[in-house]
CSV table of N, CA, C and O in Angstrom, one decimal:
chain,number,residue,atom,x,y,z
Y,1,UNK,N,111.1,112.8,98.6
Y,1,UNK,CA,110.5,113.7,99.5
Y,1,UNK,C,111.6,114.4,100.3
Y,1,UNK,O,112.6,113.8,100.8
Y,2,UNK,N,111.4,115.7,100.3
Y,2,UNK,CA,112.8,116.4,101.4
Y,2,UNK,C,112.3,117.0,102.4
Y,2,UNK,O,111.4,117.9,102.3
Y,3,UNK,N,112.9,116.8,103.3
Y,3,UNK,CA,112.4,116.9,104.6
Y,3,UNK,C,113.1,118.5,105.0
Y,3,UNK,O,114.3,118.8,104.9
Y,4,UNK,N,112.3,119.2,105.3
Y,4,UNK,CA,112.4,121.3,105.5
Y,4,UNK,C,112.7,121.6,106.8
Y,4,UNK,O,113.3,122.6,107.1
Y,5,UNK,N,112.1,120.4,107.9
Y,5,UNK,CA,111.6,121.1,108.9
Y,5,UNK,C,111.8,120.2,110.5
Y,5,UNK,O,111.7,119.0,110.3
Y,6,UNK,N,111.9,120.5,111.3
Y,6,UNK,CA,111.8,119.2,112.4
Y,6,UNK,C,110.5,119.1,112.4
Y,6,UNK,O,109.8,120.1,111.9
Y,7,UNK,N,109.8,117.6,113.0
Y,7,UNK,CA,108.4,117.9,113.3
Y,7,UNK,C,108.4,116.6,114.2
Y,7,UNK,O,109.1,115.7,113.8
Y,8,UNK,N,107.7,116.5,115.1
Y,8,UNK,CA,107.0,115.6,115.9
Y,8,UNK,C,105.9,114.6,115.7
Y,8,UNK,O,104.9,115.3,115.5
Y,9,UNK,N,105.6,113.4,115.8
Y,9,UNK,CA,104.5,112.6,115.9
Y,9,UNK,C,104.5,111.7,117.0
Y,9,UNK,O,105.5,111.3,117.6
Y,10,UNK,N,103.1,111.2,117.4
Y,10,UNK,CA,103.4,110.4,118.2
Y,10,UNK,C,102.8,111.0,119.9
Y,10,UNK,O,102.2,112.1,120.0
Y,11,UNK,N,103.1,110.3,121.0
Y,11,UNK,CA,103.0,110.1,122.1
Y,11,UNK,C,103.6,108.9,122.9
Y,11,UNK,O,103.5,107.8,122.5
Y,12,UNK,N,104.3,109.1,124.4
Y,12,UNK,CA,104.9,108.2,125.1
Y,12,UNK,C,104.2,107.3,126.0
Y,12,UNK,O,104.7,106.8,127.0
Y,13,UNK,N,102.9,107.0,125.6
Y,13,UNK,CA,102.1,106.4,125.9
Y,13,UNK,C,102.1,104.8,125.6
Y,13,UNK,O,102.5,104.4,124.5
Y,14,UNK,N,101.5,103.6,126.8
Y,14,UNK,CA,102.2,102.8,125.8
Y,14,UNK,C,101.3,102.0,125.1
Y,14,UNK,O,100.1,101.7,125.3
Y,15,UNK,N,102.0,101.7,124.2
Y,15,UNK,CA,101.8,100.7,123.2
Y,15,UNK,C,101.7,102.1,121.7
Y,15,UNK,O,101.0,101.8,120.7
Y,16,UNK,N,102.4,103.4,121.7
Y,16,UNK,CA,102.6,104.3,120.8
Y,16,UNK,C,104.0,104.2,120.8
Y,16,UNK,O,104.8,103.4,121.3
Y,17,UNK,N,104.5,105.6,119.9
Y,17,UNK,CA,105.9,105.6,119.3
Y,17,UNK,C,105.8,107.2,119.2
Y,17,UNK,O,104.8,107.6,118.5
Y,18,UNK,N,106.7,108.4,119.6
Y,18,UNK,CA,107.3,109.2,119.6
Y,18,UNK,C,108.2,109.5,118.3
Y,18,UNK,O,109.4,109.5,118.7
Y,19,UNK,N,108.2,109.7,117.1
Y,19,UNK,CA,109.1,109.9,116.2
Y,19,UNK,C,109.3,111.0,116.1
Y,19,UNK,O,108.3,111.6,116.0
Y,20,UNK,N,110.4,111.8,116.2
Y,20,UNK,CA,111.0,112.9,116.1
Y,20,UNK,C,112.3,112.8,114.4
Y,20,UNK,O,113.2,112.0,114.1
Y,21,UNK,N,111.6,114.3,113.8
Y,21,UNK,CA,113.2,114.1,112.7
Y,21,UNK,C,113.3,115.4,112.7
Y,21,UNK,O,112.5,116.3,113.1
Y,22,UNK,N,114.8,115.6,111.8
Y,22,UNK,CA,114.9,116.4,111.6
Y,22,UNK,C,115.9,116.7,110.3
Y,22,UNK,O,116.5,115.7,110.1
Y,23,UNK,N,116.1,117.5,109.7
Y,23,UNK,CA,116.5,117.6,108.2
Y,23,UNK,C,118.0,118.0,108.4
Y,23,UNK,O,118.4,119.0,109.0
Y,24,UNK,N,119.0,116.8,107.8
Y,24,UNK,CA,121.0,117.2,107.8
Y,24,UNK,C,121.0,117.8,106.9
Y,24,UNK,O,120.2,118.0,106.1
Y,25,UNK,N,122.2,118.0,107.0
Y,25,UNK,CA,123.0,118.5,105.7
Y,25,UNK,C,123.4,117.7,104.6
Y,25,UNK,O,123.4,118.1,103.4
Y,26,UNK,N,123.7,116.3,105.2
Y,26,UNK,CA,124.1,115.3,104.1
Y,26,UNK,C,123.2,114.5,103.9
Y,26,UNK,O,122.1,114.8,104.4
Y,27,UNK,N,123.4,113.1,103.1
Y,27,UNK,CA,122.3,112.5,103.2
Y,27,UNK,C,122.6,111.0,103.4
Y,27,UNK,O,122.8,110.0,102.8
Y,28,UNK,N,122.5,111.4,104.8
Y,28,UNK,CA,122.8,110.2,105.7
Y,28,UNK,C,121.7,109.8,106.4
Y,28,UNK,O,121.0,110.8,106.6
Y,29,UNK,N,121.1,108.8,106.9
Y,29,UNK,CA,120.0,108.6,107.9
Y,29,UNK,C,120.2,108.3,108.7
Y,29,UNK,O,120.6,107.1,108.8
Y,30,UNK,N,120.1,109.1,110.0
Y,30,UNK,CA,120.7,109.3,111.7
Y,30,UNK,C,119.7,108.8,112.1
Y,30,UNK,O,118.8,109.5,112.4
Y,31,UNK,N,119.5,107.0,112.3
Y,31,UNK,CA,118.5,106.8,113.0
Y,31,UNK,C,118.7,106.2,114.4
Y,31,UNK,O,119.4,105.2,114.5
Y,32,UNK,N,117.9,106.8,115.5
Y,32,UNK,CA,118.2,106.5,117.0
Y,32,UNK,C,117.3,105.8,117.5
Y,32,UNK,O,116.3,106.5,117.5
Y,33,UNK,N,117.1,104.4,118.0
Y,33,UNK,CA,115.7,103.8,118.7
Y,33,UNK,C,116.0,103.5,120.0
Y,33,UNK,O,117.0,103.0,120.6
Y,34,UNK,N,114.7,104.0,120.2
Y,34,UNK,CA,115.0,103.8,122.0
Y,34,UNK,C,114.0,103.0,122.3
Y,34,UNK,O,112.9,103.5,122.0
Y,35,UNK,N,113.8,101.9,122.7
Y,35,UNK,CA,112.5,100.7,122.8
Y,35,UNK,C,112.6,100.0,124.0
Y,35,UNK,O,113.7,99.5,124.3
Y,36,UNK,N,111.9,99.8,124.5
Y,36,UNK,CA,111.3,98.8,125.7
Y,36,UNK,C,111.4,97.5,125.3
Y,36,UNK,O,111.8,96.6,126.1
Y,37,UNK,N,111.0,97.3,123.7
Y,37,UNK,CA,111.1,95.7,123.7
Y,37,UNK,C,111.9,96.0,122.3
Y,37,UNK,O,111.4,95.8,121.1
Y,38,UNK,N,113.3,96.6,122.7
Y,38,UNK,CA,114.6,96.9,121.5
Y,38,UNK,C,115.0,95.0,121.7
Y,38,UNK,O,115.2,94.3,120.6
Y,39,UNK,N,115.1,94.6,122.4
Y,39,UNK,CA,116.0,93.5,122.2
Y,39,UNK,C,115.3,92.4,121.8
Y,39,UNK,O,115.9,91.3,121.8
Y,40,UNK,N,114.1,92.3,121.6
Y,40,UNK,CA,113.1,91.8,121.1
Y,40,UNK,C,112.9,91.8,119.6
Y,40,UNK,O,113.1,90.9,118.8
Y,41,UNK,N,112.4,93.2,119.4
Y,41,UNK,CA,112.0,93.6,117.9
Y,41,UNK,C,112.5,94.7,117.3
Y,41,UNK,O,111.8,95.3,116.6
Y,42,UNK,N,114.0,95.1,117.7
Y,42,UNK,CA,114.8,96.8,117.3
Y,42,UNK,C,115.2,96.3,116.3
Y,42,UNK,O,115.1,97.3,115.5
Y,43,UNK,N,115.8,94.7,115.4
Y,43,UNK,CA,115.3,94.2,114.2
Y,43,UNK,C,114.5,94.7,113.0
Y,43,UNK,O,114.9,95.2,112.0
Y,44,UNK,N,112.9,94.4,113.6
Y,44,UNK,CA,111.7,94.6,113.1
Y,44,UNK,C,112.2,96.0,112.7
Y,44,UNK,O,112.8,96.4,111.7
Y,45,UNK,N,111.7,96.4,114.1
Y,45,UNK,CA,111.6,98.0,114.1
Y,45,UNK,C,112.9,98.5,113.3
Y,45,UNK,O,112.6,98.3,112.1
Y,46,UNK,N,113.9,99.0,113.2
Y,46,UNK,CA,114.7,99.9,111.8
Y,46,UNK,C,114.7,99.4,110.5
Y,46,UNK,O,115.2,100.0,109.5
Y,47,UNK,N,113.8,97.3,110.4
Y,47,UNK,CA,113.3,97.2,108.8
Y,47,UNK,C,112.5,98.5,108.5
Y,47,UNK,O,112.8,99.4,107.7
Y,48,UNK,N,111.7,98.3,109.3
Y,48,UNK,CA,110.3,99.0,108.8
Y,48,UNK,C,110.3,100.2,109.0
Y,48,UNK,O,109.3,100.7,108.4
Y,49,UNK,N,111.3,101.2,109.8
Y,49,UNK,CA,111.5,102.7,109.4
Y,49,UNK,C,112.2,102.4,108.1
Y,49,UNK,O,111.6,102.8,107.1
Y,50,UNK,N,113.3,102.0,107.9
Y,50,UNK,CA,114.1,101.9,106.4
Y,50,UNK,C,113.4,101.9,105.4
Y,50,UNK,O,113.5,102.8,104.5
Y,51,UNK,N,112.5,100.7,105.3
Y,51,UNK,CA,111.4,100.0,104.5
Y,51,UNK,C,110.5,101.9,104.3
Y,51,UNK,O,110.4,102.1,103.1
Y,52,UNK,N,110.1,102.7,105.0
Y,52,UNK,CA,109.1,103.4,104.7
Y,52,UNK,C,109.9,104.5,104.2
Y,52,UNK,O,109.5,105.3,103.3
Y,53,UNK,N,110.8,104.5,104.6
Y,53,UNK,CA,111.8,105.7,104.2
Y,53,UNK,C,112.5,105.7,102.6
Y,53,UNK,O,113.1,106.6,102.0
Y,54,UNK,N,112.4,104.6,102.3
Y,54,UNK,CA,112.6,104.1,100.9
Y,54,UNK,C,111.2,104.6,100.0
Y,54,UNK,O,111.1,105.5,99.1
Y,55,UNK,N,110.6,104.0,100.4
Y,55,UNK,CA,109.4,104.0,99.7
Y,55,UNK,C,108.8,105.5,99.3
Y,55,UNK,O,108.2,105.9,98.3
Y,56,UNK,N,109.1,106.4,100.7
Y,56,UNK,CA,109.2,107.7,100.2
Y,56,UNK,C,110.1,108.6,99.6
Y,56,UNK,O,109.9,109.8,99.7
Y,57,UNK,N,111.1,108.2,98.8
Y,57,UNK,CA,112.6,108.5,98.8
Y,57,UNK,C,113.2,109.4,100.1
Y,57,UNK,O,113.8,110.3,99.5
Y,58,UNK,N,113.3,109.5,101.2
Y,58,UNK,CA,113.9,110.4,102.3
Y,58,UNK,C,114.7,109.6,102.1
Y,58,UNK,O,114.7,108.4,101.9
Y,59,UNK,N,116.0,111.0,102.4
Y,59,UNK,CA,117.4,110.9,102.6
Y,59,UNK,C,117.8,112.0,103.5
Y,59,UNK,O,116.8,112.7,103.7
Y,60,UNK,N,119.1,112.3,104.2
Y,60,UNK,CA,119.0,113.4,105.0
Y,60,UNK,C,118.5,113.6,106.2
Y,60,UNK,O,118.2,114.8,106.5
Y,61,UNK,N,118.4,112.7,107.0
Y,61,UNK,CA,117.0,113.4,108.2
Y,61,UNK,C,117.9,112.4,109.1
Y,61,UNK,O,118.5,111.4,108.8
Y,62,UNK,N,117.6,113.1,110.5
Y,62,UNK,CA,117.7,112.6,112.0
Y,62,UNK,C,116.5,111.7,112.1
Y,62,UNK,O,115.5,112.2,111.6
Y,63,UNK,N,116.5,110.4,112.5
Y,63,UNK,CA,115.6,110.3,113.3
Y,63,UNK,C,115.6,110.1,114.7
Y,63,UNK,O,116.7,110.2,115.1
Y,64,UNK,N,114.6,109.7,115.6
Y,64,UNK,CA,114.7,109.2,116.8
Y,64,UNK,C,113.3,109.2,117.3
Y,64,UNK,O,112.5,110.1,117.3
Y,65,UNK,N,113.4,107.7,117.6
Y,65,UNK,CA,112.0,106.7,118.3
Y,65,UNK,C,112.7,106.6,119.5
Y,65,UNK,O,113.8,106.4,119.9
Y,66,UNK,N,111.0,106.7,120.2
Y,66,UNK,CA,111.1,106.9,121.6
Y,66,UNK,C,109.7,105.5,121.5
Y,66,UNK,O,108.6,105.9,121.2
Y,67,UNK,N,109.9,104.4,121.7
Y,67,UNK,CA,109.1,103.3,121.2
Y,67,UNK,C,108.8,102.4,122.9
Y,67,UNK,O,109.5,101.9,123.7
Y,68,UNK,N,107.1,102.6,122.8
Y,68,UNK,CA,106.9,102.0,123.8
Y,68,UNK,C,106.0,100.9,123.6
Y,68,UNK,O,104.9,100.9,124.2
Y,69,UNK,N,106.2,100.1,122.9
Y,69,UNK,CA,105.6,98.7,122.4
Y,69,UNK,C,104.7,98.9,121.8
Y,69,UNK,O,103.6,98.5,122.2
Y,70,UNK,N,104.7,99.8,120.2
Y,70,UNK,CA,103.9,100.1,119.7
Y,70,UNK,C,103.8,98.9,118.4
Y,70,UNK,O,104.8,98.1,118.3
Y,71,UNK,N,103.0,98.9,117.7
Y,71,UNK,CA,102.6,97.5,116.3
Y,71,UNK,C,103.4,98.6,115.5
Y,71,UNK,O,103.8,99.7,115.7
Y,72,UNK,N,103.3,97.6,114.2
Y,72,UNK,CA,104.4,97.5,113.4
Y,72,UNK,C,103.6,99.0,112.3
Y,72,UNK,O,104.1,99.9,111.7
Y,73,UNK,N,102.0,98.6,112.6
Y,73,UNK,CA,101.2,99.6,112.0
Y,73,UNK,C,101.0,100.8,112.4
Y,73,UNK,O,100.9,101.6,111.5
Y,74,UNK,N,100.9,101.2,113.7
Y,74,UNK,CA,101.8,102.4,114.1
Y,74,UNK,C,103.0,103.0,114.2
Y,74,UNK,O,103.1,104.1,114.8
Y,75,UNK,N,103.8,102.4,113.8
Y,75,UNK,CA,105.2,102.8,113.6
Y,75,UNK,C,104.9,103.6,112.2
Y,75,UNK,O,104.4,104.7,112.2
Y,76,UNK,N,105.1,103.0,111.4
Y,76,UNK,CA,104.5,103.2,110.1
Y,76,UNK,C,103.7,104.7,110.0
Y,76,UNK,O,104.1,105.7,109.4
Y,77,UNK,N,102.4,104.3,110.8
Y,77,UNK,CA,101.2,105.7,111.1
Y,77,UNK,C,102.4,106.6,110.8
Y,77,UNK,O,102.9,107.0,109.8
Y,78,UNK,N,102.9,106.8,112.4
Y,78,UNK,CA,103.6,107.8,113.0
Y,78,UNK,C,104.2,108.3,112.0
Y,78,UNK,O,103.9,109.4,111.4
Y,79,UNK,N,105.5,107.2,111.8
Y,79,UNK,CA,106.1,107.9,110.6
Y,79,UNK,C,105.9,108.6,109.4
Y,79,UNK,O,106.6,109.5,109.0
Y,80,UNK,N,104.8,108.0,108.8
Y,80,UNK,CA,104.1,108.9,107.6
Y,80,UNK,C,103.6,110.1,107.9
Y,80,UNK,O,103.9,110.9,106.9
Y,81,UNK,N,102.9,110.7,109.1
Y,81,UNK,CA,102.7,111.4,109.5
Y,81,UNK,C,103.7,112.3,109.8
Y,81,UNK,O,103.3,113.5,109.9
Y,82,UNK,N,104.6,112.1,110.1
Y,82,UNK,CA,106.3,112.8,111.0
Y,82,UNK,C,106.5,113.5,109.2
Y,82,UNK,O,106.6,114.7,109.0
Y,83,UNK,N,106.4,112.7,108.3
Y,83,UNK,CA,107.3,112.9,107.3
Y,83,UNK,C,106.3,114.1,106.5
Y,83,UNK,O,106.7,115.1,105.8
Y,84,UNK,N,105.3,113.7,106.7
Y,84,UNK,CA,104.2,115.0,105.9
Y,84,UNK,C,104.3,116.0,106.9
Y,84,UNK,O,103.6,117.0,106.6
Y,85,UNK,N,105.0,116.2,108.4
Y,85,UNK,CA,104.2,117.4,108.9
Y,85,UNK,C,106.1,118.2,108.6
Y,85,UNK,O,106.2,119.4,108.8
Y,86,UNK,N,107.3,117.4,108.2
Y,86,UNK,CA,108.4,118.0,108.2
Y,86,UNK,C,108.8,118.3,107.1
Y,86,UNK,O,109.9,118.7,107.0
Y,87,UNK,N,108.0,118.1,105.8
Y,87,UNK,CA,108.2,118.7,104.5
Y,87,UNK,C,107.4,119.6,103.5
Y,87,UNK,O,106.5,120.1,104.2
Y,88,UNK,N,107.4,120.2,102.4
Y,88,UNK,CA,106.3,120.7,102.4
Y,88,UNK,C,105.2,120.3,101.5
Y,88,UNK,O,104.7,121.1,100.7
Y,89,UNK,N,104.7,118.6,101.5
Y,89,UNK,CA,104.0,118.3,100.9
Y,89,UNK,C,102.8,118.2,101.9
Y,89,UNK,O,103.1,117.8,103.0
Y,90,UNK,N,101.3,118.6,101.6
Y,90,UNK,CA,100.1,118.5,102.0
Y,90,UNK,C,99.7,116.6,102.4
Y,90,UNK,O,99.3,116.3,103.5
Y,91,UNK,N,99.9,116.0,101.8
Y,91,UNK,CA,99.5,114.4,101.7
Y,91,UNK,C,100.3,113.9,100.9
Y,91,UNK,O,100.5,114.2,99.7
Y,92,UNK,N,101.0,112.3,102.0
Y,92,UNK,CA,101.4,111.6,101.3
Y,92,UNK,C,101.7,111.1,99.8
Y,92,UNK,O,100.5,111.3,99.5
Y,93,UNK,N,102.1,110.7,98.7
Y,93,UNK,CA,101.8,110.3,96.9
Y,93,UNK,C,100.8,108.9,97.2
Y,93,UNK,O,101.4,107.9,96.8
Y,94,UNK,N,99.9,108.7,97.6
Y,94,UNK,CA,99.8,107.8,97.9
Y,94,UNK,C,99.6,106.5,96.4
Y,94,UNK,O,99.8,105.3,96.6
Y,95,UNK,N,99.3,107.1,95.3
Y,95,UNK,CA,99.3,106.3,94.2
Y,95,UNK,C,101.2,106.0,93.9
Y,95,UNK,O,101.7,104.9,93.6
Y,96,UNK,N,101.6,106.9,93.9
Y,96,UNK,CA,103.2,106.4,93.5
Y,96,UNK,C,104.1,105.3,94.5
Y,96,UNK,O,105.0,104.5,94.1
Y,97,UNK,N,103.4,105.6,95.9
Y,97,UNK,CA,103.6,104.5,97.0
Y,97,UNK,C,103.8,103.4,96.7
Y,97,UNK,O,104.8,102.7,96.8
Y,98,UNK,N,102.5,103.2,96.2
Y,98,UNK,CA,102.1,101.1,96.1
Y,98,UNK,C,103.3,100.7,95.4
Y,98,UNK,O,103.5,99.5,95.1
């Protein structure tokens, strides 16, 4: 998937996640976490952006989580969402996923 576009998901609300990306030049993944319970689960949390980012092939992109104790299933949400509203695909592959 290639990312076109900055796009936003999320809210700073807590127990949500703010994901912000945005599309480099190279294909590096600029990922920034900012979390309330970073020293706890910032671990968890850049598996499981990595983990989703694979699975979609993204390469190239800024990210940055603005993370206020959100579950591992809204991270995820967010992110899937961030990534369909900054490229130009309509919906997820969801069959090529699994």
């Amino acid at each position: 998937m290639k990312i076109t576009q900055s796009a936003v998901a999320g809210t700073l609300e807590s127990g949500d996640v703010m994901i912000r990306i945005a599309p480099l030049e190279s294909q590096d993944i600029d990922l920034q976490i900012h979390s309330s319970v970073e020293k706890q689960f910032g671990d968890a949390i850049r598996a499981t952006v990595l983990e989703t980012l694979a699975r979609y092939s993204v390469r190239g992109v800024q990210l940055i989580l603005d993370d206020k104790g959100a579950l591992d299933c809204v991270i995820r949400a967010r992110l899937e969402t961030v990534l369909v509203r900054a490229s130009d695909v309509t919906a997820l592959p969801w069959e090529r996923a699994q």
